[in-house]
Short mmCIF file of C-alpha atoms (C1' of nucleotides) in Angstrom, two decimals:
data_model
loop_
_atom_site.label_atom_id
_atom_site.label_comp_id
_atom_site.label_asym_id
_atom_site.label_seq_id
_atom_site.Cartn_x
_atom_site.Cartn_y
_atom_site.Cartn_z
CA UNK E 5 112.20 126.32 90.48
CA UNK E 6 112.66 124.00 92.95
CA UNK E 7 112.56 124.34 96.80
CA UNK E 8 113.28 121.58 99.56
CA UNK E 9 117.24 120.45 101.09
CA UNK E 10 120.02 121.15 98.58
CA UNK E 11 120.99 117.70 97.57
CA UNK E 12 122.90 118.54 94.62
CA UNK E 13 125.18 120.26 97.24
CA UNK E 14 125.21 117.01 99.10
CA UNK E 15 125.39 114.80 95.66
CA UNK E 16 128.42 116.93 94.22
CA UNK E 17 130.30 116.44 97.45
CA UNK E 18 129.68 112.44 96.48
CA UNK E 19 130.60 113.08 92.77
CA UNK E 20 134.33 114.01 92.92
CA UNK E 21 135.99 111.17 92.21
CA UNK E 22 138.47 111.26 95.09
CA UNK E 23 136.00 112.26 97.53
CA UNK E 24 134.12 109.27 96.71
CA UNK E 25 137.34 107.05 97.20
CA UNK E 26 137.37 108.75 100.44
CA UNK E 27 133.91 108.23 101.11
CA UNK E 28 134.08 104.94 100.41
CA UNK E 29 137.65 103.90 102.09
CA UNK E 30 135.61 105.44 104.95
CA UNK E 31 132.84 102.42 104.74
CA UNK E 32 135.36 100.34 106.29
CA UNK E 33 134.24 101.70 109.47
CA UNK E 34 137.41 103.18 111.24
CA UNK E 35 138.40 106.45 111.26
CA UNK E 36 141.24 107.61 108.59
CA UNK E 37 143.85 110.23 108.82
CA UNK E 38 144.10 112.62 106.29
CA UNK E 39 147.47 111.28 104.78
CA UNK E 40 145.98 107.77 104.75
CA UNK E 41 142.61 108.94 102.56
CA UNK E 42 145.20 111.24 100.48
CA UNK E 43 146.80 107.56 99.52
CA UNK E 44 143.65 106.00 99.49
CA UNK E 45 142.06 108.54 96.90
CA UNK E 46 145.45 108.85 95.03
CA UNK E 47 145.44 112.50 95.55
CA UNK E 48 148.28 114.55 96.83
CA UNK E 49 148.25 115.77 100.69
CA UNK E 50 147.37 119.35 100.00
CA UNK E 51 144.49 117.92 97.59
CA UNK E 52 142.84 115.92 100.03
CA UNK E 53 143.28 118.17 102.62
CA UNK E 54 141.14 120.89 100.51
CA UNK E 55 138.79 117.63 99.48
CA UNK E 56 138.22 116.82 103.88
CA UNK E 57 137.75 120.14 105.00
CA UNK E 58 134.57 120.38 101.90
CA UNK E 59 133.45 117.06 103.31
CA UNK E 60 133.22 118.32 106.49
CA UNK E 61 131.90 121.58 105.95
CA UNK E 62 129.48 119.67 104.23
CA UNK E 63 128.44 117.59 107.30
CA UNK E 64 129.19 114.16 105.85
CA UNK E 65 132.35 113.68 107.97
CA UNK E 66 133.51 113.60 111.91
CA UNK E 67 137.33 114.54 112.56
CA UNK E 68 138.76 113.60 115.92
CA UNK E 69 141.52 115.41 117.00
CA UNK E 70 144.61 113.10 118.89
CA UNK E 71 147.78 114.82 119.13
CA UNK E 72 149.06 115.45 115.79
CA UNK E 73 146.55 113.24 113.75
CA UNK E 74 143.49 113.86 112.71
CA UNK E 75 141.05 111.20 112.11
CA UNK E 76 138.11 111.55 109.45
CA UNK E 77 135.24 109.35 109.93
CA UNK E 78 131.74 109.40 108.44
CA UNK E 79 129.48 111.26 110.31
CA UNK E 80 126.93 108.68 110.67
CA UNK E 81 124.44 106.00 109.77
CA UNK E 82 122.83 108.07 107.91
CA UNK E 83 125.48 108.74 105.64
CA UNK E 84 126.82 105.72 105.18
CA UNK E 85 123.11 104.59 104.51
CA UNK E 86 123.36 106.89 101.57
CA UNK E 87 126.94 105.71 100.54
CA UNK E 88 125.22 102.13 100.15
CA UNK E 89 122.11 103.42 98.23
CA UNK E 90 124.35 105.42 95.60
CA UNK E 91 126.47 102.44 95.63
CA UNK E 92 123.43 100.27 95.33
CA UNK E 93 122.19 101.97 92.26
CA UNK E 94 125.75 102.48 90.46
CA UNK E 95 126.49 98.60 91.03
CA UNK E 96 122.99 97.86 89.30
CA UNK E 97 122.86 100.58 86.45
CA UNK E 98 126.99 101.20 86.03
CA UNK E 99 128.75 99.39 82.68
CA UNK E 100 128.96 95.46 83.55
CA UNK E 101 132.28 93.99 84.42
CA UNK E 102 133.32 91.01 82.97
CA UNK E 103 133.83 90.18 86.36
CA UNK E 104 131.65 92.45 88.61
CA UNK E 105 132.50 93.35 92.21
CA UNK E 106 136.12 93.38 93.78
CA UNK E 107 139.30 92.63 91.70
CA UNK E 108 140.44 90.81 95.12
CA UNK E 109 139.66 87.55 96.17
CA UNK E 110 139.60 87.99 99.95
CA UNK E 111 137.21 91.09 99.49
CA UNK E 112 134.75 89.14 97.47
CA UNK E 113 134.62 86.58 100.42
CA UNK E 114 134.05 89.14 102.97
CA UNK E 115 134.67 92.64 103.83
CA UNK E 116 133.14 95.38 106.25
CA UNK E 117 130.47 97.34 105.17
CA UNK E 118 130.65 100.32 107.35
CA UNK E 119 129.93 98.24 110.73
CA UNK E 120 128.43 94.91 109.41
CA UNK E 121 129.79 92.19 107.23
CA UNK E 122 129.84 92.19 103.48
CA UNK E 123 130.51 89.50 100.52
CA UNK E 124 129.79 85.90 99.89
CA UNK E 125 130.10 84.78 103.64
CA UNK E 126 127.60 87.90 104.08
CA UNK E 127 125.35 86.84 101.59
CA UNK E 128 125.21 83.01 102.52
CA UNK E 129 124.73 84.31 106.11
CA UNK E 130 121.59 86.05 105.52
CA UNK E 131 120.17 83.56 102.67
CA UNK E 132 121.05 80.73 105.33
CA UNK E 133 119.05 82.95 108.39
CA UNK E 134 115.94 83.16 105.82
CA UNK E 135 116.18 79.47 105.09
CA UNK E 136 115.44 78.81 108.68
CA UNK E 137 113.15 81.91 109.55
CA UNK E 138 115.00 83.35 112.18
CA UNK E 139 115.32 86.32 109.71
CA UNK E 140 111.69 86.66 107.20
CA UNK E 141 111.98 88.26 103.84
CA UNK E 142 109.74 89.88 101.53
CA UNK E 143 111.77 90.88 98.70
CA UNK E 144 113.93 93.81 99.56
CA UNK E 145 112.40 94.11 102.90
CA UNK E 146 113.68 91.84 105.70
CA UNK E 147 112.43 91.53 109.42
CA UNK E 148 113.09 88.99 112.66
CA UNK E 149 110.88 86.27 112.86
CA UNK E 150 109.49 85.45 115.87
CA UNK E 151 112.48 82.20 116.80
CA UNK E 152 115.15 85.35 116.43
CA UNK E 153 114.99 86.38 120.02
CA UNK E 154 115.47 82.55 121.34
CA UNK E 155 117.82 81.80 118.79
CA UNK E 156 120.30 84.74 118.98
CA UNK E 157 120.17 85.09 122.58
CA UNK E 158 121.85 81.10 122.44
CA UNK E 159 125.39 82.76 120.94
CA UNK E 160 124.80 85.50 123.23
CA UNK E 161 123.16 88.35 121.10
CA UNK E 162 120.38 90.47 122.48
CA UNK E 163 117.94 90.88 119.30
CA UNK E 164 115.52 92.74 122.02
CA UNK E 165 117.46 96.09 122.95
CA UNK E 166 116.19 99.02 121.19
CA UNK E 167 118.89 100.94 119.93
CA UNK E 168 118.40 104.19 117.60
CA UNK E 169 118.79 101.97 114.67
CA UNK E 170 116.93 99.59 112.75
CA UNK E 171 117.81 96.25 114.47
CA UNK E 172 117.42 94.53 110.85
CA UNK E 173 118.05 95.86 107.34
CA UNK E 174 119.22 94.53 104.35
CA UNK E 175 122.02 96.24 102.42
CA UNK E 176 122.64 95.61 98.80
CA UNK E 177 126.05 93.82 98.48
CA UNK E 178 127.74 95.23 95.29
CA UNK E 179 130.05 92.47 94.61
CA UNK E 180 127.23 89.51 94.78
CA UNK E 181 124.22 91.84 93.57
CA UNK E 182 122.62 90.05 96.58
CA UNK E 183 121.20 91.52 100.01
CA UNK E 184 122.91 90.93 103.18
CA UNK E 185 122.39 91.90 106.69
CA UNK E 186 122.97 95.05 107.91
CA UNK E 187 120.96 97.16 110.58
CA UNK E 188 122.15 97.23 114.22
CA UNK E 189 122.45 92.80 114.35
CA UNK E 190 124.55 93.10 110.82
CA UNK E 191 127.28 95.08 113.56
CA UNK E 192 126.62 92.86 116.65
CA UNK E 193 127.34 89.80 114.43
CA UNK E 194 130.79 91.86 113.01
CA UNK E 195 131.74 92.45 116.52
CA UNK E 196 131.28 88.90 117.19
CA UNK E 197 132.91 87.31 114.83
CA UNK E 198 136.20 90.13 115.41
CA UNK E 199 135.51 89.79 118.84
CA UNK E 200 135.65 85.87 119.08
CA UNK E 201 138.72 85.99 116.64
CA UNK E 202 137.14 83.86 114.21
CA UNK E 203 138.80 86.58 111.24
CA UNK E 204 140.73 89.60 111.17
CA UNK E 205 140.95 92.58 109.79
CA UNK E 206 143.37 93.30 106.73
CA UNK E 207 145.46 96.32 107.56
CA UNK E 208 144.30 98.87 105.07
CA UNK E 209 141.72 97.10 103.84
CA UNK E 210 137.98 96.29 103.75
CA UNK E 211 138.84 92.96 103.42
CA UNK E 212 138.04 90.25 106.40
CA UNK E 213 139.89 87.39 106.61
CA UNK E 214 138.76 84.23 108.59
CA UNK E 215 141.26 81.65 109.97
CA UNK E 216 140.26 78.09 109.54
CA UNK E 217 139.37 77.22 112.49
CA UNK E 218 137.35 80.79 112.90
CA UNK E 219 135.83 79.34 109.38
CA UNK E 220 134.57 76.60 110.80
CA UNK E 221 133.06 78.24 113.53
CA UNK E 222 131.38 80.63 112.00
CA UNK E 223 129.99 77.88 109.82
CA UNK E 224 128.88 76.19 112.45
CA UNK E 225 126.41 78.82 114.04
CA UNK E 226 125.63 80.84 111.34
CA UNK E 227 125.35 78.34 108.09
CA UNK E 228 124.63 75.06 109.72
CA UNK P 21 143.10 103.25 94.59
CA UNK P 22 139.71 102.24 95.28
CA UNK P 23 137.78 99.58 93.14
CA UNK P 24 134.09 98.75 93.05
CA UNK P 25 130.92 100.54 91.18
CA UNK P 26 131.51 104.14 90.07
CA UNK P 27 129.40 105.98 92.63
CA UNK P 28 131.10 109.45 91.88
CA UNK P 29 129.78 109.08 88.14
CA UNK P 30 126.26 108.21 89.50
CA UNK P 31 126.49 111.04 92.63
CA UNK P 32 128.16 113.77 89.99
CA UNK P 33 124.79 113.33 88.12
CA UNK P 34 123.00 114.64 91.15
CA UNK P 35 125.33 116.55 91.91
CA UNK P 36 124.41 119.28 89.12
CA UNK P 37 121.55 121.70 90.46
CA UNK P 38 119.83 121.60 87.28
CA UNK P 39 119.85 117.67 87.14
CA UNK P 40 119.14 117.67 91.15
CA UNK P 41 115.77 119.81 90.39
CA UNK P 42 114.89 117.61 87.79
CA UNK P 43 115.18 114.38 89.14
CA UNK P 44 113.28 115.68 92.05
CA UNK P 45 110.48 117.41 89.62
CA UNK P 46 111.02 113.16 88.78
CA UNK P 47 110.28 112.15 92.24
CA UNK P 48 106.29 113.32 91.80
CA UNK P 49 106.28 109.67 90.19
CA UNK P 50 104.94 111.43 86.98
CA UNK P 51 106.52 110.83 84.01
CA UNK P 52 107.33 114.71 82.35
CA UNK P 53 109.16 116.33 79.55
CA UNK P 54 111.72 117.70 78.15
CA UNK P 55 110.15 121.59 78.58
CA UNK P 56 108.36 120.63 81.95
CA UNK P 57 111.51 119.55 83.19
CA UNK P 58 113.61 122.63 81.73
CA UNK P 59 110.83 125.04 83.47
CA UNK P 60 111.32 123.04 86.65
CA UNK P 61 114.95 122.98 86.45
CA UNK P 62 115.22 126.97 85.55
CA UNK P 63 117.87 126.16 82.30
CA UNK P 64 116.92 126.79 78.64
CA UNK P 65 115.57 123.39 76.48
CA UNK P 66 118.64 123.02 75.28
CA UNK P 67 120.53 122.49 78.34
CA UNK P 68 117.93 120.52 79.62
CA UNK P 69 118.10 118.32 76.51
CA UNK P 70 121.92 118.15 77.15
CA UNK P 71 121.09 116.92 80.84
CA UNK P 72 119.05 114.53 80.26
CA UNK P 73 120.76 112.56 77.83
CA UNK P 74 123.43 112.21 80.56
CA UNK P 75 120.84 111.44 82.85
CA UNK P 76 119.58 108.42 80.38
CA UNK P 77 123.04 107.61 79.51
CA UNK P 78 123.99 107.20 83.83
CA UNK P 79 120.81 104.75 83.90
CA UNK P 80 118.55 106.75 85.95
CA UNK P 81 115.93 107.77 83.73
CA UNK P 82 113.52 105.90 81.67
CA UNK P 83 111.93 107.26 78.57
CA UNK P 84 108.82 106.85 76.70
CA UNK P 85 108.27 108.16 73.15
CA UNK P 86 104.96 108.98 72.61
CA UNK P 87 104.60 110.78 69.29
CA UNK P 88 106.14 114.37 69.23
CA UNK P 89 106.36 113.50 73.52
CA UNK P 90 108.91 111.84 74.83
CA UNK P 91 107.97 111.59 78.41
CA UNK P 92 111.22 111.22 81.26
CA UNK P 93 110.66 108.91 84.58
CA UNK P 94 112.84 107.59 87.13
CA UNK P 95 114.19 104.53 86.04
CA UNK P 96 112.92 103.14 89.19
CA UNK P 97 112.64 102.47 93.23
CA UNK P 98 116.02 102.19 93.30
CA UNK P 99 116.73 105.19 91.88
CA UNK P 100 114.15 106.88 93.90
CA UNK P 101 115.25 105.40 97.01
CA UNK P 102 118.74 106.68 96.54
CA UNK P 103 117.28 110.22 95.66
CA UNK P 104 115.57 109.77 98.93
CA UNK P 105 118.51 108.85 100.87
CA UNK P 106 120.20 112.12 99.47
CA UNK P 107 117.48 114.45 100.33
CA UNK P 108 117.68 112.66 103.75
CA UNK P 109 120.86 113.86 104.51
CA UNK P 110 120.93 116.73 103.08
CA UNK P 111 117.90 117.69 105.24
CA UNK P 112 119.61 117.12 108.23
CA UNK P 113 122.90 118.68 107.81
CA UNK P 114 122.10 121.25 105.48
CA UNK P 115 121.56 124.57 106.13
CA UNK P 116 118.74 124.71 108.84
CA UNK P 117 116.02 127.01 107.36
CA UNK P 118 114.30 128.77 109.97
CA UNK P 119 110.84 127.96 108.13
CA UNK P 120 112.21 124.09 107.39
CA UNK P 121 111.01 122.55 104.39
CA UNK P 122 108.51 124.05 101.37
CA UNK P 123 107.72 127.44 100.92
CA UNK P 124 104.29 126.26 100.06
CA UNK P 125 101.64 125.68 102.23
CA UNK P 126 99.58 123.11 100.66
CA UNK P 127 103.18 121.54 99.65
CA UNK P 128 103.91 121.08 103.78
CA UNK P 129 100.40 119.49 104.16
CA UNK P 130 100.42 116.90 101.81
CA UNK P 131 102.61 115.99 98.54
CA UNK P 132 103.42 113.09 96.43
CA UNK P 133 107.13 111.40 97.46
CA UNK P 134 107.57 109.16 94.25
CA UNK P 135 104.36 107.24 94.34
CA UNK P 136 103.29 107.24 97.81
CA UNK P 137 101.90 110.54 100.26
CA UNK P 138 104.16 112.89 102.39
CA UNK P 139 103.60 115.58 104.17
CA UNK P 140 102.02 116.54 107.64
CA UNK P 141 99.39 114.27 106.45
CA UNK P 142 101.67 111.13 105.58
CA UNK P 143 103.29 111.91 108.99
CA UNK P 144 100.23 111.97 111.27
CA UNK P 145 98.94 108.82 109.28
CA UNK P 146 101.43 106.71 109.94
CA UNK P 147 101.65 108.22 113.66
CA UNK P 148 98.26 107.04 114.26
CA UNK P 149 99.06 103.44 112.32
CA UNK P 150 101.53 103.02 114.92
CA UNK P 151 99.66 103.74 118.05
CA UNK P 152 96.75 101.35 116.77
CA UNK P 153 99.87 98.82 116.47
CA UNK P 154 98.48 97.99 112.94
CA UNK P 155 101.99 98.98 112.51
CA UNK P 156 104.83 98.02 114.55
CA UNK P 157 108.13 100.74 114.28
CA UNK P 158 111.48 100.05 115.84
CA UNK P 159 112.60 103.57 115.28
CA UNK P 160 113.59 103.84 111.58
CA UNK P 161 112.50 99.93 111.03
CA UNK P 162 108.58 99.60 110.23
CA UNK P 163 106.38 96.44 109.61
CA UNK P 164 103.33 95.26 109.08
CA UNK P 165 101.91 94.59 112.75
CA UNK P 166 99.49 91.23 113.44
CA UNK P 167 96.12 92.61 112.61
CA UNK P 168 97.41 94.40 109.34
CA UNK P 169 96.24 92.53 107.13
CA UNK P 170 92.47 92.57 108.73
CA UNK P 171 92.64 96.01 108.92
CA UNK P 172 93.62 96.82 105.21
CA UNK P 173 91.37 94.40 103.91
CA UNK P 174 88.22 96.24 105.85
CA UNK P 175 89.15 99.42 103.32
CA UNK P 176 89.64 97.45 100.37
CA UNK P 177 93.74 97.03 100.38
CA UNK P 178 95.39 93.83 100.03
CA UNK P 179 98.56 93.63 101.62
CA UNK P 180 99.44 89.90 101.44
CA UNK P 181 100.10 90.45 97.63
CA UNK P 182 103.59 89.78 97.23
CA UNK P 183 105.09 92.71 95.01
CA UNK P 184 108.91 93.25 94.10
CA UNK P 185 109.08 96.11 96.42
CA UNK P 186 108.61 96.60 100.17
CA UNK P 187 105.41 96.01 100.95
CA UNK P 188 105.56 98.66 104.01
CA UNK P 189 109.02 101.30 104.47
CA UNK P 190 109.87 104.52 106.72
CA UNK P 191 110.98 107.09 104.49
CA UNK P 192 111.96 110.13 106.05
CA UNK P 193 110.18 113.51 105.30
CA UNK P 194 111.82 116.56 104.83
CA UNK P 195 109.35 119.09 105.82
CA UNK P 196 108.47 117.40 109.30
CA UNK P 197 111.39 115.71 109.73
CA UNK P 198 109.95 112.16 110.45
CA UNK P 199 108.92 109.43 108.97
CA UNK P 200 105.93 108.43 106.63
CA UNK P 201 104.97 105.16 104.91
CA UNK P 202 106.59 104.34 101.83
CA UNK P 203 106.58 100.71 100.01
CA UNK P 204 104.13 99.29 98.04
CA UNK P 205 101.38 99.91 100.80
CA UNK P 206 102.05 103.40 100.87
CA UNK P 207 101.85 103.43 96.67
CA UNK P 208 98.34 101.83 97.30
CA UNK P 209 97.14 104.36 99.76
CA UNK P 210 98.04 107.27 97.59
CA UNK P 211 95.95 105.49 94.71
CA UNK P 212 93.37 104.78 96.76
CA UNK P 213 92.89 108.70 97.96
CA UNK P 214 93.14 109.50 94.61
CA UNK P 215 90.68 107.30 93.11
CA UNK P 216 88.32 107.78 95.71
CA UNK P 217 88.93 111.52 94.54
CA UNK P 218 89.52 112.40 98.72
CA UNK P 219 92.18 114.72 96.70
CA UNK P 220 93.26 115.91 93.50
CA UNK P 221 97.23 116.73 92.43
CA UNK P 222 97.87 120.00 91.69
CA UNK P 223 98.77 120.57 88.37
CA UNK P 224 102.60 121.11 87.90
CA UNK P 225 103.50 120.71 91.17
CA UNK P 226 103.82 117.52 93.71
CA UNK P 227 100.82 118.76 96.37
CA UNK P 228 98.18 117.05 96.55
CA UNK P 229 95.20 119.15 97.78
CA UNK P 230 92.06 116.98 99.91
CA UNK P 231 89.05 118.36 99.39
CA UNK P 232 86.83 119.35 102.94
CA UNK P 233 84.59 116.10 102.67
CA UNK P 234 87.66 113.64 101.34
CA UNK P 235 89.64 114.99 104.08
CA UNK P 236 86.82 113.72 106.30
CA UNK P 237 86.87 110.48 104.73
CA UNK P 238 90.24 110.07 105.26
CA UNK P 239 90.84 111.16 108.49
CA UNK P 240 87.95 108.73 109.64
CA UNK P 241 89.73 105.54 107.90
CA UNK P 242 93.33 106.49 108.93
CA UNK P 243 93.35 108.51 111.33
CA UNK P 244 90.15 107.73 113.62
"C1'" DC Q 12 165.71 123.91 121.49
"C1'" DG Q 13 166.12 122.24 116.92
"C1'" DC Q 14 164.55 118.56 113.72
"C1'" DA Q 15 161.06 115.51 111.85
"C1'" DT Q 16 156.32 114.40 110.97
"C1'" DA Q 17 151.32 115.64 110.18
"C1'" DG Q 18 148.42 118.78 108.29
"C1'" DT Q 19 146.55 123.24 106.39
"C1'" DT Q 20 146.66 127.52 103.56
"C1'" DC Q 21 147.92 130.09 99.48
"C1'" DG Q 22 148.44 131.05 94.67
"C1'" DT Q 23 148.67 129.43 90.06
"C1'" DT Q 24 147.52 126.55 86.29
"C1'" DC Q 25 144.55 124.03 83.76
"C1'" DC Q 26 140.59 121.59 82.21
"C1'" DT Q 27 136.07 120.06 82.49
"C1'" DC Q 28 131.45 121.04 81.85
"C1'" DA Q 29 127.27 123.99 82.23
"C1'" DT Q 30 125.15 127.31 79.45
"C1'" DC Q 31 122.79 129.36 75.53
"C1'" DG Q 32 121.76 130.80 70.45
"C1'" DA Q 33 121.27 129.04 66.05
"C1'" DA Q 34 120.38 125.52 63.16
"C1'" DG Q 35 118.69 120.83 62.24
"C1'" DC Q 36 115.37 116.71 62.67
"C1'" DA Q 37 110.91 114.65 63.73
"C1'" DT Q 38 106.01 114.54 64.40
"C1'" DT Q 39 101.50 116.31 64.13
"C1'" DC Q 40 97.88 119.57 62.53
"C1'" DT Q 41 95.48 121.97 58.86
"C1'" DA A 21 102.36 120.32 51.16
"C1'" DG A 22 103.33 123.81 54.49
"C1'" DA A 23 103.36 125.46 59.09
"C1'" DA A 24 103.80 124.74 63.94
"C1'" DT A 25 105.40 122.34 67.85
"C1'" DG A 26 108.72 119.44 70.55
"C1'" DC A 27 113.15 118.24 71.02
"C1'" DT A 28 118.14 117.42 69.85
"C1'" DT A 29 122.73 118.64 67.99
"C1'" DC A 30 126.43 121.90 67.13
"C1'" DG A 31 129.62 125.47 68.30
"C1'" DA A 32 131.36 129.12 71.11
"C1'" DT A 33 131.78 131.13 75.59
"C1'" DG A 34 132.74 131.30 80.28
"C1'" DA A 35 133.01 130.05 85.16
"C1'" DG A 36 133.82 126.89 88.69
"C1'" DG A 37 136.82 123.92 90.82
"C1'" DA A 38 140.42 120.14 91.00
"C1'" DA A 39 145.18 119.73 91.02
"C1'" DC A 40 149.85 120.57 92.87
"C1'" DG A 41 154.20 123.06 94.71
"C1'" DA A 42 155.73 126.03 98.07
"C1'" DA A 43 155.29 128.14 102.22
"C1'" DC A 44 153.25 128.09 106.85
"C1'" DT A 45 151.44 126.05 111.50
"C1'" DA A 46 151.21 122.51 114.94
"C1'" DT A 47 152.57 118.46 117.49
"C1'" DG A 48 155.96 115.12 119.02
"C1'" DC A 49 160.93 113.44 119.74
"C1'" DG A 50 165.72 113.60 121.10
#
DNA sequence: CGCATAGTTCGTTCCTCATCGAAGCATTCT
DNA sequence: AGAATGCTTCGATGAGGAACGAACTATGCG
């Protein structure tokens, strides 16, 4: 028999189906309330109720208490790290679509993956970023190159503060079967591009949708 | 309703304790079978065969018939890495043991993680690696530093060969609770250990036991 | 204070799926 | 060929747990 952490404790809490609805509404970043992941997982109230307070005992979830809602967010990196890896694996070895990845348009161009961007724009990003080796790649594994510091600090992002997370990581994008950015710049470049209001978020949904003019721009620095 | 790969199919196949053991019995990197993994799992054959024909049919096993043998693997690094990623978190929010990780001695100083070393030994390797800057770590992140390539060369390791993998990742260990070096070069330092017979596996189990003078040998090329 | 909204707890029903024994196939050894 | 080993399939049993309605608690609003 084995010894070591329980991960089929861990795994089971992934493999309910609406826990991993949940779970992956959750991706999107922002905190849910329960009635909002109830819809989300197409479960009644008192079902995902009984489905949050597992996740939580479980350690895979935060709740934050405000008044009378309750928002349920993942509990970390670390678990969303995991999200992408089972996701990784289940886009790669799961039965083919005829037409893999999202069923809607605007997610396929670009979505949040927890906190960084996902989707063709995602995808383009990165592959453009390679092409001119600010970002270096070998295979699966990506790093800065040694212009990254110069060239990020000209649209104002610090590549040089050490936070508690890898600066740089690539994250499988299930709906190109392509890498794209993700690590601690993958965020700073989301908050950018919400912050500069180049796109916006769609209410309820992972999707990300850019305005022309926000197109353009983000072109411009990012793809020229 | 949530679109996208199935993760809770691939996560509910974890999510079984007898699967979970096996696919961790998996994560030695050698290839077992059917009655191995049945022993290792604690079920009867039957319900082991049972298991891992839903295990082949998910995608995450590989088999090999050889005669009467038909020998189960991971179906990959993918596969491994999401194991990993599980393990991860279930390490840190599980249950806190108040001895943390394996029961077994010689399993805490040095084991096989897939195809590369882990253990207190893995640990203090890549420690030292680090402080000699022949690798560089951002927290989780980890590369290859400047005079890496020198360095590995001197001992016989080439690390400019371009594999599909990683050449160099963190993965994190859960009996210390840090990180060790994963990735291709991590793959070729196990080999290396073991062909220079600096260790031996122990049979039926994922420690790997140095002997006194390969443990001399090894502490003066990676840990001097 | 009552009424509405947000959420949890309880109890019941139901179904999936893990489990094992027995029997069936395949491969190798003698 | 016959026996032994390795593994899978079949069938029956049983337990865990996902689901929901109804009742209960908590917060906010007029």
């Amino acid at each position: 028999m084995r010894e070591g952490p329980d991960i089929a404790r861990i795994a089971s809490l992934v493999g309910d189906p609406a826990r991993a609805n949940m779970l992956s509404a959750l991706m999107g970043g922002t905190a849910l309330t329960a009635s909002e992941l109830a819809l989300e997982a197409g479960v009644s109230l008192p079902t995902a109720s009984s489905h949050l307070s597992k996740l939580m005992e479980g350690g895979l979830l935060t709740l934050a208490s405000q008044g009378r809602h309750r928002y349920y967010g993942l509990a970390g990196p670390q678990v969303a790290g995991m999200i992408e890896a089972i996701t990784g694996v289940a886009a790669s070895v799961g039965p083919q679509r005829v037409r893999p990845g999202p069923r809607d348009a605007a997610m396929r161009v670009a979505r949040v993956c927890y906190d960084h961007l996902a989707g063709e724009q995602a995808v383009a990003m990165l592959d453009r970023l390679v092409e001119r080796e600010i970002i270096l790649r070998d295979d699966q594994e990506i790093r800065l190159g040694p212009s990254a510091a110069s060239h990020f600090a000209a649209i104002g992002i610090d590549v040089d503060a050490k936070p508690r997370r890898p600066v740089c990581r690539a994250c499988l994008d299930w709906s190109v079967r392509r890498s794209h950015l993700a690590g601690t710049l993958g965020a700073v470049i989301l908050d950018k591009i919400l912050a500069e209001k180049w796109a916006r978020r769609e209410k309820d949904s992972r999707a990300v949708i850019f305005s022309p003019p926000g197109k353009q721009a983000f072109e411009k620095v990012f793809l020229a």
